[in-house]
Coordinates of C-alpha atoms in Angstrom, one line a residue:
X1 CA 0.0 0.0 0.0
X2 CA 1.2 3.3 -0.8
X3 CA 0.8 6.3 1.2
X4 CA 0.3 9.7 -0.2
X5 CA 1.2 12.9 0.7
X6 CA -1.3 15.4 0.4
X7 CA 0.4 19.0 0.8
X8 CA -1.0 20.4 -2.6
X9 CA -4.0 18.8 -3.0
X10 CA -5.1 19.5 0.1
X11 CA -3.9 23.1 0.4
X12 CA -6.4 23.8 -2.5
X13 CA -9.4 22.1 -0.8
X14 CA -8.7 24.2 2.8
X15 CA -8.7 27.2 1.0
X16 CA -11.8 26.8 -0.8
X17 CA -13.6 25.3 1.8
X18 CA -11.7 28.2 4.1
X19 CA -10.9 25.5 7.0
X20 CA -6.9 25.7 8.2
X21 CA -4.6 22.6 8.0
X22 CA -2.8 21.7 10.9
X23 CA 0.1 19.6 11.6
X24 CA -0.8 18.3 14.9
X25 CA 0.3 14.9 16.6
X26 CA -2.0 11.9 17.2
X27 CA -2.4 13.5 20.6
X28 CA -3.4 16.9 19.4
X29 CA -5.8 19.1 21.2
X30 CA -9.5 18.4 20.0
X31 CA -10.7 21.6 18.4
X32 CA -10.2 19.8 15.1
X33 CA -11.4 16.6 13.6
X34 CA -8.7 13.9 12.0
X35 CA -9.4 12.3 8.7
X36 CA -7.4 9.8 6.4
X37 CA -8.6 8.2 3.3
X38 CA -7.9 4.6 2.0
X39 CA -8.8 3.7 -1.6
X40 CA -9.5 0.1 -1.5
X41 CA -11.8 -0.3 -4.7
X42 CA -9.6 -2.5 -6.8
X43 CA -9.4 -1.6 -10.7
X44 CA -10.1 2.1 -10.5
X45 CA -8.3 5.0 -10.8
X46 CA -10.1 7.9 -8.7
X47 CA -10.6 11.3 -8.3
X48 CA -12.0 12.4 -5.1
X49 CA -14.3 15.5 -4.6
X50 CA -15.4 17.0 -1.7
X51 CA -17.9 20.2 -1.2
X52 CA -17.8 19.9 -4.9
X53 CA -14.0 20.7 -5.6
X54 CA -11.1 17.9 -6.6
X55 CA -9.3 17.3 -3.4
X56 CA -7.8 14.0 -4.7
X57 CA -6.4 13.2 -8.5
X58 CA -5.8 10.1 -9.6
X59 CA -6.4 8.0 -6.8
X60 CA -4.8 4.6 -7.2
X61 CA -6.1 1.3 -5.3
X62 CA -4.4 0.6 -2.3
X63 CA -3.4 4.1 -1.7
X64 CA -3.7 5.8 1.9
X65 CA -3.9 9.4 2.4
X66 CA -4.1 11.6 5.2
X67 CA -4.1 12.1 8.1
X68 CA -5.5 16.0 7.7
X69 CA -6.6 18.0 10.6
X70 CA -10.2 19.6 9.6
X71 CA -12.4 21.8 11.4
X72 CA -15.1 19.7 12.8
X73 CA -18.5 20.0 10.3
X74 CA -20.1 17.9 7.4
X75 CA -18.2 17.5 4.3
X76 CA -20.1 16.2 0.8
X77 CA -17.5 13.8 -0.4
X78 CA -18.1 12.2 -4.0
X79 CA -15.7 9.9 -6.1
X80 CA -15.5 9.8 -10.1
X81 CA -13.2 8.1 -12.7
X82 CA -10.7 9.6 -12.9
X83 CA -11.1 11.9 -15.9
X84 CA -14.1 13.5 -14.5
X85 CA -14.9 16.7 -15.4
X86 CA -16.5 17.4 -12.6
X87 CA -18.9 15.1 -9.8
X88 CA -21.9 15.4 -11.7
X89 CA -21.6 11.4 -12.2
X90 CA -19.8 9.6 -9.3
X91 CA -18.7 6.4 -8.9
X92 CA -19.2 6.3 -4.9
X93 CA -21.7 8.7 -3.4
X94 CA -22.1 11.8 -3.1
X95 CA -21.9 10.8 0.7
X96 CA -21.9 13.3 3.6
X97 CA -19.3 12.7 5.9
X98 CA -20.0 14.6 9.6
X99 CA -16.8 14.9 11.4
X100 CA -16.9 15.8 15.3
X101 CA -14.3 17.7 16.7
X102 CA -11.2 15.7 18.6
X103 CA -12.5 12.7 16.9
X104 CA -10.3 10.0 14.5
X105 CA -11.8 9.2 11.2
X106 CA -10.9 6.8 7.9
X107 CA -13.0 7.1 5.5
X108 CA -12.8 3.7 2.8
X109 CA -14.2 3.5 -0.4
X110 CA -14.4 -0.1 -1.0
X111 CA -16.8 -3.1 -2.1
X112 CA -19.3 -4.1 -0.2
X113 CA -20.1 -8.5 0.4
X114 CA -21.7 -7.9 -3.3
X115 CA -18.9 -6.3 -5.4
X116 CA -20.3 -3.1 -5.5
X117 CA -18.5 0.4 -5.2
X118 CA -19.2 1.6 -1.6
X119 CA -17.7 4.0 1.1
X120 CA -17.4 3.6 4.9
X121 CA -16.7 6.0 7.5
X122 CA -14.4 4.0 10.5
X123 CA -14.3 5.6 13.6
X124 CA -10.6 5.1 14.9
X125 CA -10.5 4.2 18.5
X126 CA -6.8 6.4 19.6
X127 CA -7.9 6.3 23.3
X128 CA -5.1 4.9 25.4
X129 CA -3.8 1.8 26.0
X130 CA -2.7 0.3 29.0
X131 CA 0.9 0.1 30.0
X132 CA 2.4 -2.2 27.8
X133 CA -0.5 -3.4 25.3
X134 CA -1.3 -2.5 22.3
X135 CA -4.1 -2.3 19.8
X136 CA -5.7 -4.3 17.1
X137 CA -8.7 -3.3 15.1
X138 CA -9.7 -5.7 11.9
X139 CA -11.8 -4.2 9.1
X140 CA -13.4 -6.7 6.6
X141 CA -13.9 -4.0 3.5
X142 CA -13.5 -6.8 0.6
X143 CA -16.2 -8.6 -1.6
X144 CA -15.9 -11.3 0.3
X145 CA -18.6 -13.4 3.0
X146 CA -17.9 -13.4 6.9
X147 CA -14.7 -15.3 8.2
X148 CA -14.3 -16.5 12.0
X149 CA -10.6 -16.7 14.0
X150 CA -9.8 -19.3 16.0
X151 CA -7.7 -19.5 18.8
X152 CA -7.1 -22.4 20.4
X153 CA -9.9 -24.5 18.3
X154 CA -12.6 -21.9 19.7
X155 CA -13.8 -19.1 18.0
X156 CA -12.6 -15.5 19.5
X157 CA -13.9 -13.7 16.7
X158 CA -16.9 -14.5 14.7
X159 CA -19.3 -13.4 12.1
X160 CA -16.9 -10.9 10.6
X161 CA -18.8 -9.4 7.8
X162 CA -18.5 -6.6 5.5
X163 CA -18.1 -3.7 6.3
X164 CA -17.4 -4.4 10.0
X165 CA -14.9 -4.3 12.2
X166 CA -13.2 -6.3 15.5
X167 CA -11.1 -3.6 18.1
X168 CA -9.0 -6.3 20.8
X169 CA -6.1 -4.5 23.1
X170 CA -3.2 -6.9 23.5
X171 CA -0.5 -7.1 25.5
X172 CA 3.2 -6.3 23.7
X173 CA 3.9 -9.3 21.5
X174 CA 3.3 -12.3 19.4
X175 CA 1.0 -14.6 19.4
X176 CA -1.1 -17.3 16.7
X177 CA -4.7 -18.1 15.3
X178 CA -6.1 -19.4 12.1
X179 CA -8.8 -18.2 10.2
X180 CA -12.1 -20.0 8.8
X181 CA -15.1 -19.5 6.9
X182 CA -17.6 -18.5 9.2
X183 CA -19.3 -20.9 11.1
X184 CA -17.2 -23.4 10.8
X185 CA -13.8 -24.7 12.3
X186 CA -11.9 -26.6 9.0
X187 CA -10.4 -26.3 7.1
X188 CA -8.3 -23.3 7.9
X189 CA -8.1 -20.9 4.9
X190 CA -4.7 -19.5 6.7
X191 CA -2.7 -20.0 9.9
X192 CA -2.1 -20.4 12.3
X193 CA 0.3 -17.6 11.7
X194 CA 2.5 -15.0 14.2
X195 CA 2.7 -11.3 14.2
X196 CA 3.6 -8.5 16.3
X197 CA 1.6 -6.4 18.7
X198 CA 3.4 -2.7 19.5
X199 CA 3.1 -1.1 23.1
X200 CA 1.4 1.8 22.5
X201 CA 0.5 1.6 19.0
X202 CA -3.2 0.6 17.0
X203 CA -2.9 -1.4 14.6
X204 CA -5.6 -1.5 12.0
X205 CA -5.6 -3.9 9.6
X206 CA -8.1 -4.0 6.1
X207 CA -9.1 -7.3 4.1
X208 CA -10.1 -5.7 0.8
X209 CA -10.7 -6.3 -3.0
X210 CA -12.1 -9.4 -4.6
X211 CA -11.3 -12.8 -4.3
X212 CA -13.5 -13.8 -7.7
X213 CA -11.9 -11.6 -9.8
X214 CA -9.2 -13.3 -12.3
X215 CA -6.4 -12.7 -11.0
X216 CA -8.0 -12.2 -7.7
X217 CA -7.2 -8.9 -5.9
X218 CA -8.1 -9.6 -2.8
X219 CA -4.7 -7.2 -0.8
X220 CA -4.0 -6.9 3.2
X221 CA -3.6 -3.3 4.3
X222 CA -2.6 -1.9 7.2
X223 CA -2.8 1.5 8.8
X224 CA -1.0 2.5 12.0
X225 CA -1.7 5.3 14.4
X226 CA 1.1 6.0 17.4
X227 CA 1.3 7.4 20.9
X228 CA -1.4 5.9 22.5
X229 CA 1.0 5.1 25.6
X230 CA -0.8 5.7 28.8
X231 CA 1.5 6.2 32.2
X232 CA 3.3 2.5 32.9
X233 CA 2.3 1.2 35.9
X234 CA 3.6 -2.3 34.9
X235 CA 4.8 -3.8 31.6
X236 CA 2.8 -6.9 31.1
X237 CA 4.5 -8.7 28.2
X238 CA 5.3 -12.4 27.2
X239 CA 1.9 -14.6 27.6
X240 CA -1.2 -13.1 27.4
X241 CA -3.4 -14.4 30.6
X242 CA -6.5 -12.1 29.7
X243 CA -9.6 -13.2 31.7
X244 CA -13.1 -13.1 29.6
X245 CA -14.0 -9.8 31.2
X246 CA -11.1 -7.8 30.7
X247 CA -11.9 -6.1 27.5
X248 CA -10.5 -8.3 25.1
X249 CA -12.1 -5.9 23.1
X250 CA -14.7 -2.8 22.8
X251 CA -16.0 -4.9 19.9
X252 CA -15.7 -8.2 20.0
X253 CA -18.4 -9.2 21.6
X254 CA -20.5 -12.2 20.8
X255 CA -19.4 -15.6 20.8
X256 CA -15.5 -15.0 22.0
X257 CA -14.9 -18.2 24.0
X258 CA -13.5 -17.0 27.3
X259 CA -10.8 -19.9 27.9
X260 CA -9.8 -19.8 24.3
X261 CA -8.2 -16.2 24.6
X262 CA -6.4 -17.3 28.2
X263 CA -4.2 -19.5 26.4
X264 CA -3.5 -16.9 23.3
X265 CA 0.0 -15.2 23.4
X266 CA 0.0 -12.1 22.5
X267 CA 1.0 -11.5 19.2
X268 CA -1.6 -13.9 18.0
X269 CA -4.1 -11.3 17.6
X270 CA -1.7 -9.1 15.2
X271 CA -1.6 -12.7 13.5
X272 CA -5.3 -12.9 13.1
X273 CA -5.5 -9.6 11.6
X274 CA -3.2 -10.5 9.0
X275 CA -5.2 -13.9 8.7
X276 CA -8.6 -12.2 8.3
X277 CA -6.9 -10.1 5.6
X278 CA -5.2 -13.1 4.1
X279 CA -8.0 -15.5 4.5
X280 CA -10.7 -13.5 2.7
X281 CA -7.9 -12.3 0.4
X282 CA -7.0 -15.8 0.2
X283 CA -2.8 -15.6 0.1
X284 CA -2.8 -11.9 -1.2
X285 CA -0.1 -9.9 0.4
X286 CA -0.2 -6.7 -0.3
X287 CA 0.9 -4.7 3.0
X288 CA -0.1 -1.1 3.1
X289 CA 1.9 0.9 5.7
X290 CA 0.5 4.4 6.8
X291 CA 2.7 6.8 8.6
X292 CA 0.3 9.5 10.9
X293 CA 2.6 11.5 10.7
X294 CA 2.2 12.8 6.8
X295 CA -0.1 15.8 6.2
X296 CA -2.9 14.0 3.9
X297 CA -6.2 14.8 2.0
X298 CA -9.7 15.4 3.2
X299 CA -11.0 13.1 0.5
X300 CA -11.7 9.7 -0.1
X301 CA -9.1 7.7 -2.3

């Protein structure tokens, strides 16, 4: 995955749209809202409009831009080929996108379960994290049905559909699961597998494109946001003991067996994301790496 920088681009949309871009940390203050932009629509070469003006030219898929600090408000976001004249015929939308202030956004234009061109506003979760965990949020945007994860034989997460998403925090580092086709426990479509999980740092991880496409292009993509570190008052690495109630996850919810994630170590969950990405993708690897730090577009890519 490529990220893009958005400096010109998105210069010319805050002047039309007279809002002021701001180069502000993960942690900045909360007058302003946070937006990135992942193009995951495989195939198409974009443009992205927003309020009616070109904020993004030729989009390609797999691209991530942003982050941009915006002044909290609704923004009319539409997405054409990319030799559009203008959005008078959009591929995707036109959507409005209502961005609170202090607030993490990533906007995705994708394909929904169906194949069809589609955009989804995520909600990023940047509050803190404990002392030494981390956090890992899975996002099923591919044309592709629901997958489970297993850990242990058991399923931890289940149901994952299009367009949702999982949020788990982990403690620091790796751990191993294997991913199915929901409902069911064999064969495993990938896994198990080991990956990382970073003190301090979410980890959000896309399963996108289309598996029945020839070649397929179903791609992994991942998206990082730092300096969620809350004051250490212990650094809990190694095995991950988590009991059923401890939050394995704002998120995941239903059907998590309790025992299966006591036995989990923890970079297994970095290792399901990468499965659910994989396993709907089938073996496509195509990581996408997104730095916060870059000053990025108010549209979607």
């Amino acid at each position: 995955m490529r990220t893009r920088p958005i400096a010109g681009t998105a210069a010319g949309l805050l002047a039309l749209a007279g809002l002021a871009l701001a180069a502000t940390p993960a942690s900045a203050a909360t007058s302003t809202a946070r937006l990135s932009v992942l193009h995951a629509v495989p195939g198409l070469v974009v443009d992205v409009w927003v309020n009616g003006e070109r904020t993004l030219d030729d989009f390609d898929p797999g691209e991530l831009a942003g982050p941009l600090d915006l002044a909290a408000g609704t923004y009319t976001v539409a997405i054409t080929a990319s030799d559009a004249a203008d959005a008078g015929s959009p591929a995707i939308g036109p959507v409005d996108l209502t961005l609170a202030a202090g607030t993490s956004y990533t906007a995705v234009a994708h394909l929904d379960a169906a194949g069809t061109p589609t955009a989804t506003l995520f909600t990023d979760d940047t509050s803190a994290t404990a002392a030494g965990q981390g956090r890992l949020t899975v996002r099923h945007v591919a044309a592709a049905p629901a997958v489970d994860v297993l850990a242990g034989g058991t399923a931890v997460i289940t149901g994952l559909a299009n367009p949702g998403e999982k949020v788990l925090d982990l403690p620091a580092g790796t751990v191993s699961a294997s991913v199915v086709a929901a409902g069911t426990t064999t064969p495993a479509l990938l896994g198990p597998a080991d990956v990382p999980v970073r003190e301090g740092v979410s980890t959000i991880v896309y399963a996108w494109g289309d598996p029945a496409a020839t070649p397929s292009t179903l791609a992994l993509a991942t998206q990082t946001i730092e300096g969620l570190h809350s004051s250490p008052t212990g650094i809990d690495a190694g095995q991950v003991g988590l009991a059923a109630d401890q939050g394995l996850g704002q998120g995941l919810g239903q059907g998590a067996d309790e025992g299966a994630w006591q036995g989990m170590s923890q970079g297994s969950l970095l290792g399901v994301a990468a499965l659910i990405g994989l396993a709907v993708a089938g073996a496509g690897g195509y990581a996408l790496a997104r730095r916060r730090q870059a000053t990025m577009p108010s549209g979607q890519r």
